[in-house]
Tab-separated table of C-alpha atoms (C1' of nucleotides) in Angstrom:
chain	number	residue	atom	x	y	z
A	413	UNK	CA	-20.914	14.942	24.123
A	414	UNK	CA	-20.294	18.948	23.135
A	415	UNK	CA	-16.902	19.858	25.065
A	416	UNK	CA	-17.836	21.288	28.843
A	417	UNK	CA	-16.475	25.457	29.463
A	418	UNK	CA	-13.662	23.434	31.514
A	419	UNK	CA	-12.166	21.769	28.237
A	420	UNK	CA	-13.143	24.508	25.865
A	421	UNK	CA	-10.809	27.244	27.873
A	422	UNK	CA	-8.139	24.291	28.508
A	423	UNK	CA	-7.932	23.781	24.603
A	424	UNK	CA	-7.872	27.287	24.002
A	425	UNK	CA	-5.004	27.936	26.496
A	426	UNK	CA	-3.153	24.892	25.361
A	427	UNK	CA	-3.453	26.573	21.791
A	428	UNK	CA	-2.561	29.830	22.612
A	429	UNK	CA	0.713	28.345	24.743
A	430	UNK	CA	2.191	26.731	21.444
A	431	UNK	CA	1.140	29.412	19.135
A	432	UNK	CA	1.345	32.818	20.975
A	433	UNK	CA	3.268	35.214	18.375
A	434	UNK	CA	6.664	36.519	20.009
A	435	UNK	CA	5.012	40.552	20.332
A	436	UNK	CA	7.402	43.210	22.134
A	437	UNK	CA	4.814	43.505	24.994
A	438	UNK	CA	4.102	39.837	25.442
A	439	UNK	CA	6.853	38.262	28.251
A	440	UNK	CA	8.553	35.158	26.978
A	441	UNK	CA	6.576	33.253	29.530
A	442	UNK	CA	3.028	33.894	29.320
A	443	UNK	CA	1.943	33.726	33.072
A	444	UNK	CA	4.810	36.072	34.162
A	445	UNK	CA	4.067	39.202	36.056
A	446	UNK	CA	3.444	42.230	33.356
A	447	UNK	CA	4.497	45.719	34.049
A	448	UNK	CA	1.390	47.518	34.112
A	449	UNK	CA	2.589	50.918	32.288
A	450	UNK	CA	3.284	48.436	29.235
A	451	UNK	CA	0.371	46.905	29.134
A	452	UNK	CA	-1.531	50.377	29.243
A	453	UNK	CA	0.339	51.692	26.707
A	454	UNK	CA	0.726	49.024	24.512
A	455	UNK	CA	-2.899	48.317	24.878
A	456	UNK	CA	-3.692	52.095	23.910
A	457	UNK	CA	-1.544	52.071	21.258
A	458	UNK	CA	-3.227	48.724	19.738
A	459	UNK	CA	-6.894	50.380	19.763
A	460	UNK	CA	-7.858	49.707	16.195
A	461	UNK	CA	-4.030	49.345	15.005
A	462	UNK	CA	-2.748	46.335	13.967
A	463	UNK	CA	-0.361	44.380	15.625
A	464	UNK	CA	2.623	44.221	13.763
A	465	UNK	CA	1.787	47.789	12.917
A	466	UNK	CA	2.354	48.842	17.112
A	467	UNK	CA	5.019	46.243	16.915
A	468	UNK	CA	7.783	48.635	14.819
A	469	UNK	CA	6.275	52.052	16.692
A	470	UNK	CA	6.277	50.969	20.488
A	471	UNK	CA	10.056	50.735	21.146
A	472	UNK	CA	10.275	53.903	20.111
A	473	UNK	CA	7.673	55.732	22.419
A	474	UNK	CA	8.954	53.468	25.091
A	475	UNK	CA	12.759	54.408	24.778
A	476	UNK	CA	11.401	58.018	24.977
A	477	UNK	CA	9.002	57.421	27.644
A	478	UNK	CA	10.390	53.919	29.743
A	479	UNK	CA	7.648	54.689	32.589
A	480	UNK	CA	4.793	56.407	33.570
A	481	UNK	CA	6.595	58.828	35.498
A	482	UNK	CA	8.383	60.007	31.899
A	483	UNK	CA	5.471	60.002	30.414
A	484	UNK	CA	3.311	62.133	32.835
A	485	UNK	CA	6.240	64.777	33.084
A	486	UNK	CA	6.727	65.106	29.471
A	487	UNK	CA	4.595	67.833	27.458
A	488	UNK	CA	1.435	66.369	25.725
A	489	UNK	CA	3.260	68.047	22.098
A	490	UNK	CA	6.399	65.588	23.423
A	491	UNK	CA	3.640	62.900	23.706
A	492	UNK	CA	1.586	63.814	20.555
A	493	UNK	CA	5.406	63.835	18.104
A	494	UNK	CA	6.068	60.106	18.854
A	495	UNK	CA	2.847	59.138	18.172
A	496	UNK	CA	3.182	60.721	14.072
A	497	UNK	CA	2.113	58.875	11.258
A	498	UNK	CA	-0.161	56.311	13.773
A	499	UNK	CA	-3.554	57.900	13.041
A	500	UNK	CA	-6.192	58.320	15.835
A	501	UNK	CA	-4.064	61.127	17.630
A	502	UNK	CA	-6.307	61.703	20.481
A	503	UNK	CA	-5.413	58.603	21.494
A	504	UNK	CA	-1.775	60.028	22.618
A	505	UNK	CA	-3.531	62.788	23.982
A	506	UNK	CA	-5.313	60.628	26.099
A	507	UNK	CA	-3.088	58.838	27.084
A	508	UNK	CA	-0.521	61.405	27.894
A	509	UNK	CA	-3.687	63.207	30.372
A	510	UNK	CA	-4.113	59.691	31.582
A	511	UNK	CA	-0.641	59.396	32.914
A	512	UNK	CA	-1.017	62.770	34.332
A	513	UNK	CA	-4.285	61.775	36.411
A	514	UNK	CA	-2.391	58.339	37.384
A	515	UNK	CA	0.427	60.360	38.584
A	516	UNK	CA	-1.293	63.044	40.506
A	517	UNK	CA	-4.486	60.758	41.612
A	518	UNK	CA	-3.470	57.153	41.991
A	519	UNK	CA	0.145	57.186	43.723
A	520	UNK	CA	1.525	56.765	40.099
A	521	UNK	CA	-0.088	52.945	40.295
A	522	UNK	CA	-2.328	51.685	37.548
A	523	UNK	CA	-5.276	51.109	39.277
A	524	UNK	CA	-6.459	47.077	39.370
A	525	UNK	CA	-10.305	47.823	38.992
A	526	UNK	CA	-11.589	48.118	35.415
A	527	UNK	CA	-14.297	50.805	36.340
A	528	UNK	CA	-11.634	53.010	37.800
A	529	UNK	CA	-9.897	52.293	34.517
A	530	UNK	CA	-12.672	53.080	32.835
A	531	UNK	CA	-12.839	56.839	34.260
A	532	UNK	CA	-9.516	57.409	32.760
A	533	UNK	CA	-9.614	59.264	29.573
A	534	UNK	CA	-9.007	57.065	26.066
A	535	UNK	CA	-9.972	54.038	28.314
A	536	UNK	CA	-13.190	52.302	27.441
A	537	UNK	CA	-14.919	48.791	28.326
A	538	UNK	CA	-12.341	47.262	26.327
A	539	UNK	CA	-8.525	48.632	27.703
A	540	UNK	CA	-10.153	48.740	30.978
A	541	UNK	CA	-10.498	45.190	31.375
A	542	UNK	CA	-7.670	44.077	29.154
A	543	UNK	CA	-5.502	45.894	31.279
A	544	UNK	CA	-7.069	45.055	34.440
A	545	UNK	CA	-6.662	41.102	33.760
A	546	UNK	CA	-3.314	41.287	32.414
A	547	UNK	CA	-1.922	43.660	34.580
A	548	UNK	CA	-3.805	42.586	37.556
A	549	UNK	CA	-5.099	39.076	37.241
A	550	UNK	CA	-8.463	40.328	37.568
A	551	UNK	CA	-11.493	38.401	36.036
A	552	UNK	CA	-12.884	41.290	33.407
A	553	UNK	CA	-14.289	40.043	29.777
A	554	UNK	CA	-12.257	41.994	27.278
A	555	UNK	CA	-13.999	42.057	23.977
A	556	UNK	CA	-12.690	43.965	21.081
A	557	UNK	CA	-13.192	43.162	17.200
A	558	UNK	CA	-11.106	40.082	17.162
A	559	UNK	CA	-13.079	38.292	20.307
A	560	UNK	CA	-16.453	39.662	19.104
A	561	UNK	CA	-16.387	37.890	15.468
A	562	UNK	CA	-14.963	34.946	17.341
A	563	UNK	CA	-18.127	34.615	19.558
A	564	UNK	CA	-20.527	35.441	16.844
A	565	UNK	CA	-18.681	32.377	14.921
A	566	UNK	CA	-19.072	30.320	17.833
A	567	UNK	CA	-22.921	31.299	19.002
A	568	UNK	CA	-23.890	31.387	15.080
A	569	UNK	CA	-25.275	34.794	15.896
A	570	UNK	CA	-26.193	36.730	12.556
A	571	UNK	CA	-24.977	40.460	13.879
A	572	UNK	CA	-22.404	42.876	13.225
A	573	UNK	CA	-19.082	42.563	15.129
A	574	UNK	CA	-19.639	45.681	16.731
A	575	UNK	CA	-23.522	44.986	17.894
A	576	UNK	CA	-24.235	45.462	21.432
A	577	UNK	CA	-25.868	42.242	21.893
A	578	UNK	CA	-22.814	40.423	20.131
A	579	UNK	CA	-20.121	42.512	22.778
A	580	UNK	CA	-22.533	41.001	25.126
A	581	UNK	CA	-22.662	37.351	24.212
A	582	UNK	CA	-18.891	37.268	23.891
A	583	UNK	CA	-18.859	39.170	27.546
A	584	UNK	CA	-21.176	36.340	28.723
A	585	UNK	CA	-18.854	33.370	27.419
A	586	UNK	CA	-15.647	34.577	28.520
A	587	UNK	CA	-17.286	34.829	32.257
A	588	UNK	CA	-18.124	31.392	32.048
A	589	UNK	CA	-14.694	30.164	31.052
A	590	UNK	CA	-12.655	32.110	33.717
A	591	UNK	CA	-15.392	31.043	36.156
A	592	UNK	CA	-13.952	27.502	34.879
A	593	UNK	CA	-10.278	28.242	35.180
A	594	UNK	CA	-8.677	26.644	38.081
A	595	UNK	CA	-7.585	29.018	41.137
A	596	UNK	CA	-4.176	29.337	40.048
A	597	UNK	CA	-4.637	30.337	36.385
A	598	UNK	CA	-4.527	33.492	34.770
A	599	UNK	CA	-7.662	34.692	33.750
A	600	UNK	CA	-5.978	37.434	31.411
A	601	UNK	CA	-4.476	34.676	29.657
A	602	UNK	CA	-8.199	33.603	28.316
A	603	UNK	CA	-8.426	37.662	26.306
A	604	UNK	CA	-5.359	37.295	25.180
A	605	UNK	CA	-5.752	33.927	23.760
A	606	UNK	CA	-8.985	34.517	22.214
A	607	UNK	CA	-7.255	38.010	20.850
A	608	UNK	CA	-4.916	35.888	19.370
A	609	UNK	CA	-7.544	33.732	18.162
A	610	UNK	CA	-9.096	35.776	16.056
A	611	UNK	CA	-6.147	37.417	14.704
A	612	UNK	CA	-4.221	34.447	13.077
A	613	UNK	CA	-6.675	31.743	13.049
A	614	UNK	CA	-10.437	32.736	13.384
A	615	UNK	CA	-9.881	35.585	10.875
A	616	UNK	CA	-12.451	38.324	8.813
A	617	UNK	CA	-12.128	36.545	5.475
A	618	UNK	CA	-10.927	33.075	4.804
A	619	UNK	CA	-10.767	31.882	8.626
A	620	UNK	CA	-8.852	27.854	9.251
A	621	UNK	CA	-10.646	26.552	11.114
A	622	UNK	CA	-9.136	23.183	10.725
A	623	UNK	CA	-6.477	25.175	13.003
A	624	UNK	CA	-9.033	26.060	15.746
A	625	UNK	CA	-9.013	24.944	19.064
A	626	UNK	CA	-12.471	25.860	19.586
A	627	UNK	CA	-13.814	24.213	16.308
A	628	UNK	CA	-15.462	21.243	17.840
A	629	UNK	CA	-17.977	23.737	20.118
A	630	UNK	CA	-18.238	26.394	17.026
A	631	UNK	CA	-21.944	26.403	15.284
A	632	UNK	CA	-20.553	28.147	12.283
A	633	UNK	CA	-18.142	25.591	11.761
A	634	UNK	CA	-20.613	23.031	11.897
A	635	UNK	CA	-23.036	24.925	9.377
A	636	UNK	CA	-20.368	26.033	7.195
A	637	UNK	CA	-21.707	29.389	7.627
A	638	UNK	CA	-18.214	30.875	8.994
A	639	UNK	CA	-17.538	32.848	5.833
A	640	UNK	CA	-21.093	34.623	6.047
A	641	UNK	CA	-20.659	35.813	10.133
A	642	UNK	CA	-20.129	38.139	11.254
A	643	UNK	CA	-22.740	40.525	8.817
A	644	UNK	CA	-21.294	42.783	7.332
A	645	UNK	CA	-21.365	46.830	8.453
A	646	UNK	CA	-22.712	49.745	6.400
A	647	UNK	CA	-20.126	51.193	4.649
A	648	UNK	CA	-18.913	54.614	5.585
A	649	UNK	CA	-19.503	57.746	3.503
A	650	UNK	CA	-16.224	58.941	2.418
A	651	UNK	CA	-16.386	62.839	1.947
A	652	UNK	CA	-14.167	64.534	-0.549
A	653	UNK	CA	-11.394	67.324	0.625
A	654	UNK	CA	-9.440	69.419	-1.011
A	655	UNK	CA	-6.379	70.642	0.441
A	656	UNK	CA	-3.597	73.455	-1.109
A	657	UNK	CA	-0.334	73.239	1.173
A	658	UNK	CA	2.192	76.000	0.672
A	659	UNK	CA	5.745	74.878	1.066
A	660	UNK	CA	8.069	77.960	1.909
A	661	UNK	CA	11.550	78.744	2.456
A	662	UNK	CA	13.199	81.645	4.255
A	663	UNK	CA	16.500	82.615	3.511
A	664	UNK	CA	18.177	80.520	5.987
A	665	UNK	CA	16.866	77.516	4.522
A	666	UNK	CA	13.906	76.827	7.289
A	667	UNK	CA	10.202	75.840	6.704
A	668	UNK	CA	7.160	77.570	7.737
A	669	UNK	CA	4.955	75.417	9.884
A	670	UNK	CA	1.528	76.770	11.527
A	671	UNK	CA	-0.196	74.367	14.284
A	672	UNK	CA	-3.724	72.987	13.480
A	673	UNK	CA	-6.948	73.319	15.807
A	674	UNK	CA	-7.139	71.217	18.958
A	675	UNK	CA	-10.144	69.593	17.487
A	676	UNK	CA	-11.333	67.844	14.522
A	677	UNK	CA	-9.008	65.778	12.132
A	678	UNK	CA	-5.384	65.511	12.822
A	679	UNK	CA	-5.794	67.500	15.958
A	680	UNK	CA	-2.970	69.734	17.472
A	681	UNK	CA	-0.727	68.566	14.596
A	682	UNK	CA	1.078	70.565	12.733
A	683	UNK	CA	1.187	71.448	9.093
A	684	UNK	CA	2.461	73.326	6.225
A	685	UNK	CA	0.193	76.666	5.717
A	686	UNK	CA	-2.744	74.713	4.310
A	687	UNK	CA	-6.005	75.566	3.054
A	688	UNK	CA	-8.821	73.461	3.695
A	689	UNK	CA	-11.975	73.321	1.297
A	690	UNK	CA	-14.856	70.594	0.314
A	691	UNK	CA	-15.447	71.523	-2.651
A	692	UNK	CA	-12.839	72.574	-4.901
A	693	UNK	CA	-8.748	72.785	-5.187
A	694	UNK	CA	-7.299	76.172	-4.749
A	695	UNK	CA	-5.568	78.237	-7.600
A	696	UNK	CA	-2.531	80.302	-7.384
A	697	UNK	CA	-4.913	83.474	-7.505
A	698	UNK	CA	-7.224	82.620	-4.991
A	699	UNK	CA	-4.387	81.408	-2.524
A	700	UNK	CA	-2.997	84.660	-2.840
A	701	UNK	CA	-5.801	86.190	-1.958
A	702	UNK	CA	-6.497	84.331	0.906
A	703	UNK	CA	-3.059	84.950	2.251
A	704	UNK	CA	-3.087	88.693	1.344
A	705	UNK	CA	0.250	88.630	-0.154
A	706	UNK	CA	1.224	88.433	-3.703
A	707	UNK	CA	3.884	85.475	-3.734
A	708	UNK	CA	4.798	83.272	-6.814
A	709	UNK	CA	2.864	80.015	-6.328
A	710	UNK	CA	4.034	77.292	-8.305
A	711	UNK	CA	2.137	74.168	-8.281
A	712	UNK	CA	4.873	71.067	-7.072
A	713	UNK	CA	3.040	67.995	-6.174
A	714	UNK	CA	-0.310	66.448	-6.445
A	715	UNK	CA	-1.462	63.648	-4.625
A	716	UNK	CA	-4.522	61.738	-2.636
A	717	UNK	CA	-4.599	60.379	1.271
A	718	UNK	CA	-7.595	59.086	2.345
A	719	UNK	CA	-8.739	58.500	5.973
A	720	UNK	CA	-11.856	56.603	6.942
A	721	UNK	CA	-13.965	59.160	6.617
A	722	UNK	CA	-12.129	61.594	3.987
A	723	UNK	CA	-10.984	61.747	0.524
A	724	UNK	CA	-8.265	63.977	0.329
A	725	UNK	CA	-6.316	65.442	-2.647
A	726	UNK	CA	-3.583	67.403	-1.412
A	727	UNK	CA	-1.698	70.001	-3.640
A	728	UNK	CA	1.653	71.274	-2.900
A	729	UNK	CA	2.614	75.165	-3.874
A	730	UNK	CA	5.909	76.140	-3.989
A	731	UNK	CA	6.758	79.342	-2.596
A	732	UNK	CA	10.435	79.636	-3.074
A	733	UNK	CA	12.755	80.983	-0.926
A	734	UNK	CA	11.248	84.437	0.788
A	735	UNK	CA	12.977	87.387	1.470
A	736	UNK	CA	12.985	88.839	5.172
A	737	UNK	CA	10.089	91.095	4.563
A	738	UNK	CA	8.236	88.582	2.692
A	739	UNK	CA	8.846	85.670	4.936
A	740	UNK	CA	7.784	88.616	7.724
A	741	UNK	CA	4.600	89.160	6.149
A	742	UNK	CA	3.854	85.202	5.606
A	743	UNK	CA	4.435	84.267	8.918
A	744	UNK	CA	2.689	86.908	10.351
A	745	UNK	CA	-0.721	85.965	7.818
A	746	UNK	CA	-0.271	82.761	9.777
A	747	UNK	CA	-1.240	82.768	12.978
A	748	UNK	CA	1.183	80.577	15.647
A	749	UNK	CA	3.165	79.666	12.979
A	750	UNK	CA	7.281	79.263	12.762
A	751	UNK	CA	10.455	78.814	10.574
A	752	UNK	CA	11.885	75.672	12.028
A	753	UNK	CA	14.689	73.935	10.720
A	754	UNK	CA	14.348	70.672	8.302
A	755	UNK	CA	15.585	68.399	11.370
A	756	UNK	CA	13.352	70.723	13.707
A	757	UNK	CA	10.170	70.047	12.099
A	758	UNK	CA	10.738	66.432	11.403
A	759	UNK	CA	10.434	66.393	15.250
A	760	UNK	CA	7.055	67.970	15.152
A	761	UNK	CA	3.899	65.827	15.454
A	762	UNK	CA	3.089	65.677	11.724
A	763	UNK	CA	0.006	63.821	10.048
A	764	UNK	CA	1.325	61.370	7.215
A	765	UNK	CA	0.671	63.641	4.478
A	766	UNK	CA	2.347	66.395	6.205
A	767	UNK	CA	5.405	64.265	6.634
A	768	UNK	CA	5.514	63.979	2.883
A	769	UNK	CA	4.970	67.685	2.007
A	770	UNK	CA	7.366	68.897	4.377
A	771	UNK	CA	9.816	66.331	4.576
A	772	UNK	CA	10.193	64.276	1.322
A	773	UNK	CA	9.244	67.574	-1.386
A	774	UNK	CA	12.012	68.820	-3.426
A	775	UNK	CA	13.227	71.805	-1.504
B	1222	DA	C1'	-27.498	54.826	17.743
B	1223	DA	C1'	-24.712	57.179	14.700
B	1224	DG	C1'	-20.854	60.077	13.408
B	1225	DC	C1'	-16.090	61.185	13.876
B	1226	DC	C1'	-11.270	60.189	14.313
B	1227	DG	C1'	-5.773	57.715	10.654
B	1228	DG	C1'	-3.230	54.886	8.466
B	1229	DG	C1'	-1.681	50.736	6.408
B	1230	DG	C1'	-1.696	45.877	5.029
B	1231	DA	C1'	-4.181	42.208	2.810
B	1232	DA	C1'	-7.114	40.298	-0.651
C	1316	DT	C1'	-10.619	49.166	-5.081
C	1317	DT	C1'	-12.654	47.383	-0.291
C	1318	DC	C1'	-12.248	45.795	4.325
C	1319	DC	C1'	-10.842	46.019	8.900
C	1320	DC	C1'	-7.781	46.388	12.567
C	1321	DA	C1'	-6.250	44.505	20.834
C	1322	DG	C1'	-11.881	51.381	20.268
C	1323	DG	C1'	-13.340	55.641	22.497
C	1324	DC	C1'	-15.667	59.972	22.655
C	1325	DT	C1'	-19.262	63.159	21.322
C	1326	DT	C1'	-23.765	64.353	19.965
DNA sequence: AAGCCGGGGAA
DNA sequence: TTCCCAGGCTT
């Protein structure tokens, strides 16, 4: 006799209650009434980011921002500068506008219903109805990477983690087993468990299943076919781009940092004057050409940073320390830019490579 | 449906 | 090196 929904969502529960990692956004006891601000944030935060990753960076947006209310009142720069060095910045921004709308549309409550989640901005199918059960206790499939390769395991379904029809066999089973829950349970519980699920025991590459809870109903397990599911997804093209940062000093010892578009990679951060190009590094020549000024470029650092869909070779130019009309002229080649201060700027949102030329370079 | 958007840890 | 992570938005 295969194990009935009923006993399959009891074992996993009864799994997840002895082996639930201790997370900062997870209450001690696992049933207890969450505060709905940290589960959207922590959620947001979480979209494609590792757990123990979100685990050293949330205290620190939530010391700055303890509640929505912070949050929403705060500037979306404020927002965007504790978010540095986490990747995916629109995310922040996001979430920051989301708080806003919350605020101004929703009596500053996070509303229970996953499609009025859903019309949130940065919320999709997935934080939507993670939130909504957690938060809320309400019956909504969430399925992110984790539950989708756990379901594809389980159905011995030969797709991609992130097919449709896989997202829709996993919604499919987890309605089944909070349709089996009893009245009192919480069905948010059953997402988190099978979150949890995939991320310690039914994992990408070498999953133990001798650890499963779920291994008695699982058709890969059966077939031994667990290390070939899910199917592995085309591989990304990863574009080359060259990048020539120029690190300069006025006389009073400050920086000159210049915003970066609101769109496109590393959004709205801000930077060190840098020149972007695809196909080739810049020289000292053709940097002071396209800065119209004839400063003494020395080359200080050279180094690589790739991002999912970039290979990026970043060189640093020092520019020395500038005189006023000099540091004039610079600033004024570059436009919305600003000496700040060493501790100023490390306040600034800053991509990770940033961080290193402006922060960590010998200067 | 496919491309774009970060960064880091693990193997 | 490659893979993938508590995804979402745009085209």
């Amino acid at each position: 006799m295969p194990p009935t929904e009923r006993e399959q969502v009891r074992a996993l529960l009864a799994w997840f209650r002895r082996a639930a990692r201790p997370l900062p956004w997870r209450p001690r006891t696992l049933d207890a009434p969450r505060d709905p601000y940290l589960v959207l944030v922590s959620e947001v935060m979480l979209q494609q980011t590792q757990a123990a990753r979100v685990a050293e960076r949330l205290p620190a947006f939530l010391a700055r921002f303890p509640d929505l209310a912070s949050l929403a009142a705060a500037t979306e720069h404020d927002a965007l500068a504790l978010w540095s060095g986490l990747g995916y910045y629109r995310r922040a921004r996001n979430l920051h506008a989301a708080a806003r709308e919350i605020a101004s549309r929703h009596r500053a409550t996070i509303p229970p219903d996953p499609a009025t989640l859903a019309t949130l901005p940065g919320i999709g199918d997935y934080t939507a109805a993670a939130v909504a059960s957690l938060a809320h206790r309400v019956p909504a499939p969430a399925v992110d990477g984790n539950v989708a390769r756990v379901v594809i395991r389980l159905n011995g379904l030969d797709l991609a983690a992130a097919s449709p029809l896989a997202r829709a066999a996993a919604r499919e089973r987890i309605a089944g087993w909070m349709a089996a829950l009893p009245r009192t349970a919480h069905p948010g519980l059953v997402n988190e468990a099978l979150i949890e699920l995939g991320a310690t025991v039914c994992t990408p590459r070498a999953p133990r299943c001798h650890a499963c809870p779920l291994r008695t109903s699982c058709t890969a397990a059966r077939t031994a076919t667990q290390h070939d599911l899910p199917r592995p997804a085309a591989p990304a093209a990863r574009t080359p781009l060259y990048c020539d940062a120029l690190l300069a000093l006025d006389r009073r010892g400050r920086l000159l940092v210049e915003p970066r578009p609101a769109r496109g990679l590393w959004a709205a951060l801000w930077q060190a004057p840098t020149r972007e190009h695809n196909a080739r590094r810049a020289t000292a020549r053709s940097l002071r050409a396209w800065l119209a000024l004839d400063l003494p470029l020395t080359r200080a650092d050279r180094f690589t940073h790739a991002t999912t869909h970039r290979a990026a070779e970043f060189t640093v130019w020092n520019a020395g320390t500038l005189g006023a009309p000099e540091a004039r002229a610079l600033a004024n080649a570059r436009p919305g830019s600003q000496w700040l201060t060493r501790t100023a700027a490390a306040r600034l949102p800053l991509s990770t490579p940033q961080r290193r030329i402006l922060l960590e370079s010998r200067s």
